[in-house]
Tab-separated table of C-alpha atoms in Angstrom:
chain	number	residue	atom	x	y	z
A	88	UNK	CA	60.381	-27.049	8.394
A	89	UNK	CA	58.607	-26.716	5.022
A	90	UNK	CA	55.383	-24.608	4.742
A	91	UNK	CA	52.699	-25.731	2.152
A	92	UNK	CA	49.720	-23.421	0.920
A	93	UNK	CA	46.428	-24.406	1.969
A	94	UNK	CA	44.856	-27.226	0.993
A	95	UNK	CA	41.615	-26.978	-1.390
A	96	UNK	CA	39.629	-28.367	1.018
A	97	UNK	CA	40.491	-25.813	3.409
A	98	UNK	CA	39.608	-23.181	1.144
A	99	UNK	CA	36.035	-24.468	0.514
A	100	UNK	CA	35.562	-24.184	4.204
A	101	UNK	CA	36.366	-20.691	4.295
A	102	UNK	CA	34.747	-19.744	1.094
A	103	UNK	CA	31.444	-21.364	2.780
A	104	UNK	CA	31.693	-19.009	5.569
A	105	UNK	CA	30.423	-15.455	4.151
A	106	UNK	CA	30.848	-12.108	5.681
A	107	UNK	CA	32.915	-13.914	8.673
A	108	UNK	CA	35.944	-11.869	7.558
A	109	UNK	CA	37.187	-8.137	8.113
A	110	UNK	CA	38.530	-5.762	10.398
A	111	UNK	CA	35.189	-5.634	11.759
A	112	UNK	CA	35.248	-9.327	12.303
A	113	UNK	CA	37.968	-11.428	11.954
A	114	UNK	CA	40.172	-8.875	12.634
A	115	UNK	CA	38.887	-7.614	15.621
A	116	UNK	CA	38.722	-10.944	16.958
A	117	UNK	CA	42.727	-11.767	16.109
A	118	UNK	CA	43.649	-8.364	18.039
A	119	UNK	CA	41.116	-9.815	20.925
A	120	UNK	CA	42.774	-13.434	20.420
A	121	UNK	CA	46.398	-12.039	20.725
A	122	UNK	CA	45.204	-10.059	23.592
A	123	UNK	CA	43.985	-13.196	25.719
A	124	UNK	CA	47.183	-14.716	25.248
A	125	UNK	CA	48.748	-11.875	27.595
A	126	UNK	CA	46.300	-11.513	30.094
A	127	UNK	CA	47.167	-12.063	33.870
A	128	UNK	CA	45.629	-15.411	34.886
A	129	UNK	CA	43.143	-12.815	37.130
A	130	UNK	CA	41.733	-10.861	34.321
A	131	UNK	CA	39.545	-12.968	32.756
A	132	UNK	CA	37.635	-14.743	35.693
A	133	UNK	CA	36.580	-10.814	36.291
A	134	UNK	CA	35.826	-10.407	32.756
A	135	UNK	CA	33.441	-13.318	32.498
A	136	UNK	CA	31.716	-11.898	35.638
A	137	UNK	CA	31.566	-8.631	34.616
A	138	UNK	CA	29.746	-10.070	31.398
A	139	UNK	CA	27.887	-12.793	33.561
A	140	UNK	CA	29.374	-15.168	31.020
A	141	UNK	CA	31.265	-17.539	33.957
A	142	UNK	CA	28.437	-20.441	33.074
A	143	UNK	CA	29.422	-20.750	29.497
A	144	UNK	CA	33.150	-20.605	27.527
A	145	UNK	CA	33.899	-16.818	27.845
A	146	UNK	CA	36.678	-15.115	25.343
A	147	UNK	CA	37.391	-11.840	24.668
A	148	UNK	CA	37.050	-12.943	20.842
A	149	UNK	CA	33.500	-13.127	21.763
A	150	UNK	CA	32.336	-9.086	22.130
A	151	UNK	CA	35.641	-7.762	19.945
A	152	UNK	CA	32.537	-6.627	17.020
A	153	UNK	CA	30.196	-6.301	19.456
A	154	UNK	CA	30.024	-2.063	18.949
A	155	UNK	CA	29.783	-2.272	15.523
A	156	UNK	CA	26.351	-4.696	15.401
A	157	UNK	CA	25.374	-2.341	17.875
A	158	UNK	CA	26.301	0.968	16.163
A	159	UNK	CA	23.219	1.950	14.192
A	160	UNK	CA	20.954	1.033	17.360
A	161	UNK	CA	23.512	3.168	19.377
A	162	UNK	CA	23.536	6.085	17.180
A	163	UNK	CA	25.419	8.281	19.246
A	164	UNK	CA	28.737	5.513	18.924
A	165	UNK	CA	29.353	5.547	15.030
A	166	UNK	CA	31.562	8.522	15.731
A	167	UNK	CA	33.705	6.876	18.428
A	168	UNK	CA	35.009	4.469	15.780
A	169	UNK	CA	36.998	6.713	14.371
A	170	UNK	CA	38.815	10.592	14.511
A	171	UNK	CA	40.236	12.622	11.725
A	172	UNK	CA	41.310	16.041	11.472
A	173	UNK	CA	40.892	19.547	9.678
A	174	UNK	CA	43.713	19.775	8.173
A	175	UNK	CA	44.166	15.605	7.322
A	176	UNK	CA	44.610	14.818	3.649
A	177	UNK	CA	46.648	11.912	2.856
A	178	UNK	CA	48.466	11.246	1.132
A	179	UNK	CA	49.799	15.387	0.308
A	180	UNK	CA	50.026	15.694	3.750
A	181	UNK	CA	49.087	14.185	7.298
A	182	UNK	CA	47.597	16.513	10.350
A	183	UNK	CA	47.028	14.948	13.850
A	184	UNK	CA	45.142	17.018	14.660
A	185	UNK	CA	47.105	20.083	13.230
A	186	UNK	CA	46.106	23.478	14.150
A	187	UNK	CA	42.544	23.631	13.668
A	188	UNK	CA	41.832	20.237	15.715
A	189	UNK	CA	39.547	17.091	14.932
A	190	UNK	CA	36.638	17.539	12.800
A	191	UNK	CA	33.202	16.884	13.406
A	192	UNK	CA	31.584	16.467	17.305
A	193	UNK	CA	33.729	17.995	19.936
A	194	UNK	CA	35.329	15.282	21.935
A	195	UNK	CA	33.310	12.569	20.244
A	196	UNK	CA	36.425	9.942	18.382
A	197	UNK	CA	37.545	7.087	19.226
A	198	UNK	CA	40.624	8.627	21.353
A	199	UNK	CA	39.152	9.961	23.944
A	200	UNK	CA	36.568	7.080	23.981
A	201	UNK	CA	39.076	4.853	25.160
A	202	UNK	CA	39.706	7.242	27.757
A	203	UNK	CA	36.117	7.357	28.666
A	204	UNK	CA	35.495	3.719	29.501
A	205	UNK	CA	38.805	3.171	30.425
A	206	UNK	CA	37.708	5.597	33.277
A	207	UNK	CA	34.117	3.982	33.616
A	208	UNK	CA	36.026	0.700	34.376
A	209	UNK	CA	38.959	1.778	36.463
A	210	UNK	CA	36.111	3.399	38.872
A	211	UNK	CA	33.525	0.462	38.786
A	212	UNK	CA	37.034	-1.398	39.975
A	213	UNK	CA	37.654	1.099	42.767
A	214	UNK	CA	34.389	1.111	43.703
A	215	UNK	CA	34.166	-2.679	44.846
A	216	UNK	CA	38.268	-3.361	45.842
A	217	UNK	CA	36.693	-4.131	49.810
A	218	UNK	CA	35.258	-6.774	47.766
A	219	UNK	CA	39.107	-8.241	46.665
A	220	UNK	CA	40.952	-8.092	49.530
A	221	UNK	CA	41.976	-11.647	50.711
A	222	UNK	CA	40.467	-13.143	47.845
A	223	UNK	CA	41.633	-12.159	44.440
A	224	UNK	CA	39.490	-9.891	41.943
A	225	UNK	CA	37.806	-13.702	40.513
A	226	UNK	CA	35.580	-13.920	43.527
A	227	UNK	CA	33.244	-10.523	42.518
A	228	UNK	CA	30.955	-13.443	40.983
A	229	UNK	CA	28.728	-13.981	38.317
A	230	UNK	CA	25.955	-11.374	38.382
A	231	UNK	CA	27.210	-9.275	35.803
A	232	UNK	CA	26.712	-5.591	35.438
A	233	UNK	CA	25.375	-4.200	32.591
A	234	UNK	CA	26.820	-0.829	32.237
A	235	UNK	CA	30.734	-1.567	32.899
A	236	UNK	CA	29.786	-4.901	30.473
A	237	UNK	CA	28.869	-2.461	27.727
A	238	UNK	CA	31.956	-0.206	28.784
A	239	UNK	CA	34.218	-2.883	28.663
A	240	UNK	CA	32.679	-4.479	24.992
A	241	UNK	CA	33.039	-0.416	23.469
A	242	UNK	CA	37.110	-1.046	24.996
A	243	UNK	CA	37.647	-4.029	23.167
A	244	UNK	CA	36.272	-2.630	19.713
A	245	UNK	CA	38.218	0.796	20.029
A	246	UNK	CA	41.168	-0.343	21.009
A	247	UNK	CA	41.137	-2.694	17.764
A	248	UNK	CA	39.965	0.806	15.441
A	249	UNK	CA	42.565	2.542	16.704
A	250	UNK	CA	44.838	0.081	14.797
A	251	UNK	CA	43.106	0.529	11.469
A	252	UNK	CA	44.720	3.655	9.982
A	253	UNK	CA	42.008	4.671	7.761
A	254	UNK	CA	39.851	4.908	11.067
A	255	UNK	CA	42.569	7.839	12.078
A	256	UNK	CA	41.728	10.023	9.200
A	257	UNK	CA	38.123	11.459	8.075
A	258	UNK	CA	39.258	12.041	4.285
A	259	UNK	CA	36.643	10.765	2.271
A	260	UNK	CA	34.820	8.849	5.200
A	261	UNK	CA	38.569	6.886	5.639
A	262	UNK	CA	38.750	5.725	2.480
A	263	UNK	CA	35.126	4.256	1.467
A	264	UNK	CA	35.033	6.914	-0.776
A	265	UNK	CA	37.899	6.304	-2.819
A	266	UNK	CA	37.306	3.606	-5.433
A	267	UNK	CA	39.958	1.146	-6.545
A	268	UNK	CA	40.201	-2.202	-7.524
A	269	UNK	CA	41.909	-5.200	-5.777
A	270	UNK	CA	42.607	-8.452	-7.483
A	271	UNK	CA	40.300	-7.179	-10.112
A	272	UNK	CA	37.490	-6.423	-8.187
A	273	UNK	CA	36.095	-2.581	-7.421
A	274	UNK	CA	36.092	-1.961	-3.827
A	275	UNK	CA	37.098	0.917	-2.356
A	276	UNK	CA	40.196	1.702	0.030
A	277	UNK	CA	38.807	1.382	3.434
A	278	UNK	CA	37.504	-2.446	2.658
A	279	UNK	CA	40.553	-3.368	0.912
A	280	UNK	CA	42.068	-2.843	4.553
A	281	UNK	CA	38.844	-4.232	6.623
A	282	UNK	CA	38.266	-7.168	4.791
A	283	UNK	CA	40.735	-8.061	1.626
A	284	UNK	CA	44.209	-7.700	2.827
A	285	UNK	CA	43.268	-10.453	6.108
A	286	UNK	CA	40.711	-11.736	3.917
A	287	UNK	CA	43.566	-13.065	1.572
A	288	UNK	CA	46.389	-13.513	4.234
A	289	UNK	CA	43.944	-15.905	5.913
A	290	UNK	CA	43.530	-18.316	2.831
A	291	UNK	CA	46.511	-18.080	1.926
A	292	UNK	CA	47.964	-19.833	5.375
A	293	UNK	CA	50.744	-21.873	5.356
A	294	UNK	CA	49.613	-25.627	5.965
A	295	UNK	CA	51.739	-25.941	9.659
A	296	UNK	CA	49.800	-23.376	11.015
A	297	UNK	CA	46.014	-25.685	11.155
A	298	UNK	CA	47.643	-28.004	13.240
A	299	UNK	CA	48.138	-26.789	17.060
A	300	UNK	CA	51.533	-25.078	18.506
A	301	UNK	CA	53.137	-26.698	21.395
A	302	UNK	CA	51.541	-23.869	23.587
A	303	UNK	CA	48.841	-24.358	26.029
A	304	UNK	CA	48.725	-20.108	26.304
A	305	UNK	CA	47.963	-20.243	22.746
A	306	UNK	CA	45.686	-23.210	22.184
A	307	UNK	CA	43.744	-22.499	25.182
A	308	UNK	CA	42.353	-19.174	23.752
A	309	UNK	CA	41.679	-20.366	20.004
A	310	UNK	CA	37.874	-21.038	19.738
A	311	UNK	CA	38.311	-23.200	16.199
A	312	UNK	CA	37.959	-20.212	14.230
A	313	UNK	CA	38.657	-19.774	10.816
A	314	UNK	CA	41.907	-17.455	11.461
A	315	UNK	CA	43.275	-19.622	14.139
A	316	UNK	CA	45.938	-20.708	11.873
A	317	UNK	CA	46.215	-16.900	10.990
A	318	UNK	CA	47.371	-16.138	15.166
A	319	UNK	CA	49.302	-19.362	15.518
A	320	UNK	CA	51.431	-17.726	12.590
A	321	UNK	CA	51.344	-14.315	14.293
A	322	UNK	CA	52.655	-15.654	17.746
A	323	UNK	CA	55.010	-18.381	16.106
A	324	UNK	CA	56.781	-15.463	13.451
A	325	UNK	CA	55.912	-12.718	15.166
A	326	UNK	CA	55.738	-12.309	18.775
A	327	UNK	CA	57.218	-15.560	20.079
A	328	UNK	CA	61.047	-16.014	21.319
A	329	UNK	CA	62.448	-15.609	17.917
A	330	UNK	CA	60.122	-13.920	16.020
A	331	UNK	CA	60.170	-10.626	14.142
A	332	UNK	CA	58.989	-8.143	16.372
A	333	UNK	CA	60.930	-9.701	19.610
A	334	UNK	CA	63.084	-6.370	20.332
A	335	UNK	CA	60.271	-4.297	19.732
A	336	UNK	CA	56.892	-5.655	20.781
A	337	UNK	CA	57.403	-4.324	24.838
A	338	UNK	CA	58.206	-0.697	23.904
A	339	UNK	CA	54.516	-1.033	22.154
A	340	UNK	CA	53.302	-0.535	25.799
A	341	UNK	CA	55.316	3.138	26.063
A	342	UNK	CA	53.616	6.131	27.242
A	343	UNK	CA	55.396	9.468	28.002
A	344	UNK	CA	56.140	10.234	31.392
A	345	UNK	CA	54.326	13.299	31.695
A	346	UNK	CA	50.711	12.987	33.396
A	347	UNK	CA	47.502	13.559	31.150
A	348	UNK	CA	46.081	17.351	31.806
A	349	UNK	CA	42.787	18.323	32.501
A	350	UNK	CA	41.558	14.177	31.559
A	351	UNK	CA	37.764	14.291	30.871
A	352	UNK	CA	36.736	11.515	32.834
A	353	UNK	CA	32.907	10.934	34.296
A	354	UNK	CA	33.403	8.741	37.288
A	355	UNK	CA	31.543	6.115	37.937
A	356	UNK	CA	29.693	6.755	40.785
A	357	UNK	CA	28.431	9.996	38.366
A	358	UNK	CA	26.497	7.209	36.320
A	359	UNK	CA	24.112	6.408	39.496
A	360	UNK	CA	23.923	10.386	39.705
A	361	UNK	CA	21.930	10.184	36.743
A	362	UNK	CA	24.447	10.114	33.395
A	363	UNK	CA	23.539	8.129	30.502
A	364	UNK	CA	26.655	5.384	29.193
A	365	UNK	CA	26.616	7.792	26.019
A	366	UNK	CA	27.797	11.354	28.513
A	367	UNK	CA	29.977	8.965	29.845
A	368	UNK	CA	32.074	7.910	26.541
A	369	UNK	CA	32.090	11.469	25.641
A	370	UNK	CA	35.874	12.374	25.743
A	371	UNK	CA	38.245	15.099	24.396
A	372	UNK	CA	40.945	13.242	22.214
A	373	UNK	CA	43.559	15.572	21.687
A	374	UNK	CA	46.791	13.935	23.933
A	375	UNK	CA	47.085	16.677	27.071
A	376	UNK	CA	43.118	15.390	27.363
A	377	UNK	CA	43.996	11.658	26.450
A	378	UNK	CA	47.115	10.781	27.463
A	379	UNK	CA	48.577	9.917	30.795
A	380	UNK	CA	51.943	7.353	31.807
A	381	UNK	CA	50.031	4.424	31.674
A	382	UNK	CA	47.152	4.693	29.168
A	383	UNK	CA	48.319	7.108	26.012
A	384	UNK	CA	45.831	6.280	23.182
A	385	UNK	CA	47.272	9.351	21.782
A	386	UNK	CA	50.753	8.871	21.623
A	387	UNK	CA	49.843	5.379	20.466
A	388	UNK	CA	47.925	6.286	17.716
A	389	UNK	CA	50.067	8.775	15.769
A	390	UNK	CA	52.517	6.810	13.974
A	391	UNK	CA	49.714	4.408	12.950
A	392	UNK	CA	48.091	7.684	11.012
A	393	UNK	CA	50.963	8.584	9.455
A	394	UNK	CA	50.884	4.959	7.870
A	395	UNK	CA	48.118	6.614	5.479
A	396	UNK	CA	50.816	9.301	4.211
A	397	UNK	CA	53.570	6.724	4.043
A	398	UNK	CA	51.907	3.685	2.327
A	399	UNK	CA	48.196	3.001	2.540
A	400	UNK	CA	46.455	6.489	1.041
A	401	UNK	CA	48.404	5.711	-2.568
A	402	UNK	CA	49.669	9.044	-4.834
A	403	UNK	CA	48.541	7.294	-7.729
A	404	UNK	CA	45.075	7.553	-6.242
A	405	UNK	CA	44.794	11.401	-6.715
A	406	UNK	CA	47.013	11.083	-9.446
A	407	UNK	CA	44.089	9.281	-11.279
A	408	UNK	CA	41.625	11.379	-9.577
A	409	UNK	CA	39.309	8.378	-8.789
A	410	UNK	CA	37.164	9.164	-5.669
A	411	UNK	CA	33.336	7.951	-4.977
A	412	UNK	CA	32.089	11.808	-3.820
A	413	UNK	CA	33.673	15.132	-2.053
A	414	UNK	CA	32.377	14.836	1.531
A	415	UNK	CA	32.420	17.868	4.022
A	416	UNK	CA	34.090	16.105	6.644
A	417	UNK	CA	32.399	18.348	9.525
A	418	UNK	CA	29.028	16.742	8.912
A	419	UNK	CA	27.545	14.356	11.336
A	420	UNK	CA	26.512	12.006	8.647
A	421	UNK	CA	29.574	11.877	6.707
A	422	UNK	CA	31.152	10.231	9.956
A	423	UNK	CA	28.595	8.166	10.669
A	424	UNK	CA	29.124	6.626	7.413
A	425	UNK	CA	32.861	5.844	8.146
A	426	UNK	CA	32.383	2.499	9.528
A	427	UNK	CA	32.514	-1.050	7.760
A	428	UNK	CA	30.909	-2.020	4.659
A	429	UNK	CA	28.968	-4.880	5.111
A	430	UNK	CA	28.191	-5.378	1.499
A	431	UNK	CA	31.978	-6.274	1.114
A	432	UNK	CA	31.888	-8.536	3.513
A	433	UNK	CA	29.356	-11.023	1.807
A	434	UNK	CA	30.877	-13.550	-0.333
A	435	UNK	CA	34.771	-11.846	0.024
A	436	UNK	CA	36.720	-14.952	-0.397
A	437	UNK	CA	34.879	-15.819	-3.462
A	438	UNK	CA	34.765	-12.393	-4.799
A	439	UNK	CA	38.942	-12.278	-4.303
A	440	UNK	CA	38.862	-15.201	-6.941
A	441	UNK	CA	36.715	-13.565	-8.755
A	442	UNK	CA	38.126	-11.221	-11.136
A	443	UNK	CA	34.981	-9.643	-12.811
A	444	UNK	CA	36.704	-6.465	-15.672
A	445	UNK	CA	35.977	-3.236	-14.027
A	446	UNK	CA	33.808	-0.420	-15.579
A	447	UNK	CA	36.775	2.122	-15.262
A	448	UNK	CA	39.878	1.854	-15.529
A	449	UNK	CA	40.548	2.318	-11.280
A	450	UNK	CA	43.433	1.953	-9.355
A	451	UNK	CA	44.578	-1.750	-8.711
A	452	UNK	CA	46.445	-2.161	-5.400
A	453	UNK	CA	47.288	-6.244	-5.789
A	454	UNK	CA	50.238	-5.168	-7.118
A	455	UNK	CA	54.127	-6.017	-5.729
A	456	UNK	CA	54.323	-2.082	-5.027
A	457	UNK	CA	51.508	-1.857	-3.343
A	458	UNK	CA	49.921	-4.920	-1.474
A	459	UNK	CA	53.044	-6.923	-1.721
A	460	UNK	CA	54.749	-4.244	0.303
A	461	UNK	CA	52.317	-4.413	3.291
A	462	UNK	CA	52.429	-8.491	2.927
A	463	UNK	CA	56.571	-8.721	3.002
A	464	UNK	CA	56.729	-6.140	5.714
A	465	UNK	CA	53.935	-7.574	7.871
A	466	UNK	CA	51.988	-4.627	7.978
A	467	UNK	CA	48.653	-5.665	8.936
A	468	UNK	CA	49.601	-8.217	11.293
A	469	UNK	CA	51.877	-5.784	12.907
A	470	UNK	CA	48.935	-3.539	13.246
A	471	UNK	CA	46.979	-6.276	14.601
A	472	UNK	CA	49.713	-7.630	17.301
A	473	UNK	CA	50.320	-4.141	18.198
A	474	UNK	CA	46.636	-4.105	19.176
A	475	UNK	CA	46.218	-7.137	20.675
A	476	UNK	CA	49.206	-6.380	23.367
A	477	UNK	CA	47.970	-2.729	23.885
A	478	UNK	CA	44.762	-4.273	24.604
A	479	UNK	CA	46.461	-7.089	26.580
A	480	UNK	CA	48.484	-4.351	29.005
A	481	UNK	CA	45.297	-2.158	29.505
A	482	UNK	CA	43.262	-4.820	30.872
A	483	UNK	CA	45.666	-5.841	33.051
A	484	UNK	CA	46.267	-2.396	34.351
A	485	UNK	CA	42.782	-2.504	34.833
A	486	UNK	CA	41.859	-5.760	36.053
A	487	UNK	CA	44.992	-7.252	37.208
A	488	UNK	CA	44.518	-8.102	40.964
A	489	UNK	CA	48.418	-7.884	41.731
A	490	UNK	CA	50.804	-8.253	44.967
A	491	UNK	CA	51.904	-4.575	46.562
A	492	UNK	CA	55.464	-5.223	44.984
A	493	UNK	CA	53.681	-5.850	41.564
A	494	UNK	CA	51.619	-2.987	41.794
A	495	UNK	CA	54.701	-0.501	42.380
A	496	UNK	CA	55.314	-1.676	38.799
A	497	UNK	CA	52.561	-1.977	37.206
A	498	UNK	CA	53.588	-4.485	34.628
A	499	UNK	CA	51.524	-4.215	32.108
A	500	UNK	CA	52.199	-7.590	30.081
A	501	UNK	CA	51.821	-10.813	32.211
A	502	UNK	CA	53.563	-13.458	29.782
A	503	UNK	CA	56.883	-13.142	28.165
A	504	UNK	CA	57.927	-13.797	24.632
A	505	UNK	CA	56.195	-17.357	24.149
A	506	UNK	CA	58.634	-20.063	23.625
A	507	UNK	CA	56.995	-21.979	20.851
């Protein structure tokens, strides 16, 4: 079958849709996308309660940026986003943690915050399981509850962060202080991987992929979004029956076998005790505090930081010496600066055509060596399948109302490889 490039029209329709695109949109929604695919036909009738969203189409798609919009209300979040370490500095070398630990707020990252409401929402589940037996998790209703809803839209987000290497490492706030250019325009490294890298992969679509796959798993999740074509490619190349990642994708799911030690968890029945939602994300995030056989946000997230010493934090980059400022990574308001810029988001897919002549001579990473690396070896949308299953097999851990020879199990990934 022959691909084609986009058709013009197609990219005016995209072009007309500012600030829709970026790990803090579009790709948080593709992880959340992917995700639904793999759910357990269970997990999402409890979802949609748990959000009171049963009267109305409910997707996970639909609260994956939630946490950021909410971030500067919820002040206390901006550092969950994220975690980097003492001794980090890509790309010389890569610490996580090393021997001095994580920088800034002890046991405030975005590790052990997926610990934290993981925990909040494997209680809340505990707590009402009378309520399942005999008739499937689905029947808890449509009343909603605000606190695991909140827990469960702060799950969604970090799990997709994790993904984004440059939220792994606090070096110059993960990148937004390091200035370079991309397709002639001055950005700076963090946006080039929240916004311009999916930013161009999504207008630059192959044809095939705006028509629909022969898959009602896939076509029943797509919302007629403006990356749909972008996840029909993932799941057709990529994590369907003969796609790329088809020997790897289930050992994404690995933990170690040893049990987490010492796991700061708040229960859920502490919440009614009198804890606020904010002493209840507070986790440790170093992986004996983290990490356990079934949930390892740890274990998971370490090869995607050493990404930034193998590829994304450049040499030529210090090399040149062009960085925005020198930020003391231990300060509360460096990290709370770390999180996307929403100035690059405006107008991106017109600024990407746009090739305006820089004011200094920066670093330009549209280059074969450098962005045509990450778009030949599928990168980003490895990074972005990888989070949409991990998300996929946690909610089903959590959610999953399962038969007693299921649950000895615990299979964490309801569908197989989709045959599309």
């Amino acid at each position: 079958m022959k691909f084609h490039p986009v058709s013009a029209l197609t990219l005016g329709v995209l072009s007309a849709v500012p600030g829709a695109l970026g790990w803090g949109a579009a790709g948080h929604e593709i992880i959340a996308t992917i995700a639904e695919i793999y759910l357990h036909p269970t997990v999402m009738p409890t979802i949609c309660a748990i959000l009171d969203e049963d009267a109305k189409p409910c997707h996970l798609s639909s609260i994956a940026s939630w946490a950021d919009r909410v971030r500067w209300q919820m002040r206390w979040s901006a550092p969950l986003h994220y975690v980097g370490a003492h001794d980090d500095h890509p790309s010389d070398h890569c610490a996580f943690p090393g021997e001095r630990g994580w920088n800034g707020r002890a046991h405030m990252n975005v590790l052990g915050a997926i610990r934290n409401v993981s925990g909040i929402l494997e209680d809340w589940v505990e707590a009402r399981e009378p309520e399942y037996v005999g008739n499937g998790r689905a029947s808890v209703g449509g009343e909603g509850d605000p606190t695991a809803a909140e827990a469960l839209k702060f799950l969604v987000h970090f799990i997709g962060d994790m993904h984004m290497p440059l939220h792994l490492t606090g070096r110059e706030r993960g990148g937004n202080g390091a200035k370079v250019t991309f397709d002639g325009r001055v950005t700076n490294l963090h946006s080039v991987w929240d916004n311009f890298l999916i930013a161009e992969r999504i207008r630059s679509i192959p044809y095939n992929y705006t028509r629909p796959l022969p898959s009602r798993e896939v076509e029943s999740v797509l919302r007629g979004a403006i990356y749909d074509p972008y996840v029909r490619r993932l799941i057709w190349e990529g994590l369907g029956e003969g796609g790329r990642w088809r020997d790897e994708w289930n050992n994404w799911l690995e933990c170690p076998a040893t049990p987490a030690k010492d796991t700061v968890v708040k229960t859920w029945r502490q919440f009614f005790l009198g804890s606020t939602l904010s002493q209840l994300l507070s986790g440790s995030g170093i992986a004996e505090e983290t990490d356990d056989d079934v949930l390892c946000p740890y274990h998971w997230a370490k090869p995607i930081h050493a990404l930034n010493c193998k590829l994304i934090w450049p040499k030529a980059l210090d090399e040149l010496g062009y960085s925005d400022i020198n930020i003391n990574t231990d300060s509360n308001q460096a990290h709370d600066c770390h999180g996307h810029a929403v100035e690059e988001e405006v107008g991106l897919l017109d600024d990407l055509r746009a090739k305006p002549k820089p004011h200094e001579p920066y670093l330009e990473l549209d280059t074969p060596e450098y962005a045509g690396v990450v778009r030949r070896e599928w990168i980003v949308e490895r990074l972005l399948a990888m989070g949409g299953m991990r998300l996929a097999g946690t909610l089903n851990w959590l959610f999953a109302d399962l038969s007693g020879e299921e649950v000895q199990s615990r299979p964490r990934l309801w569908a197989e490889p989709l045959r599309v």
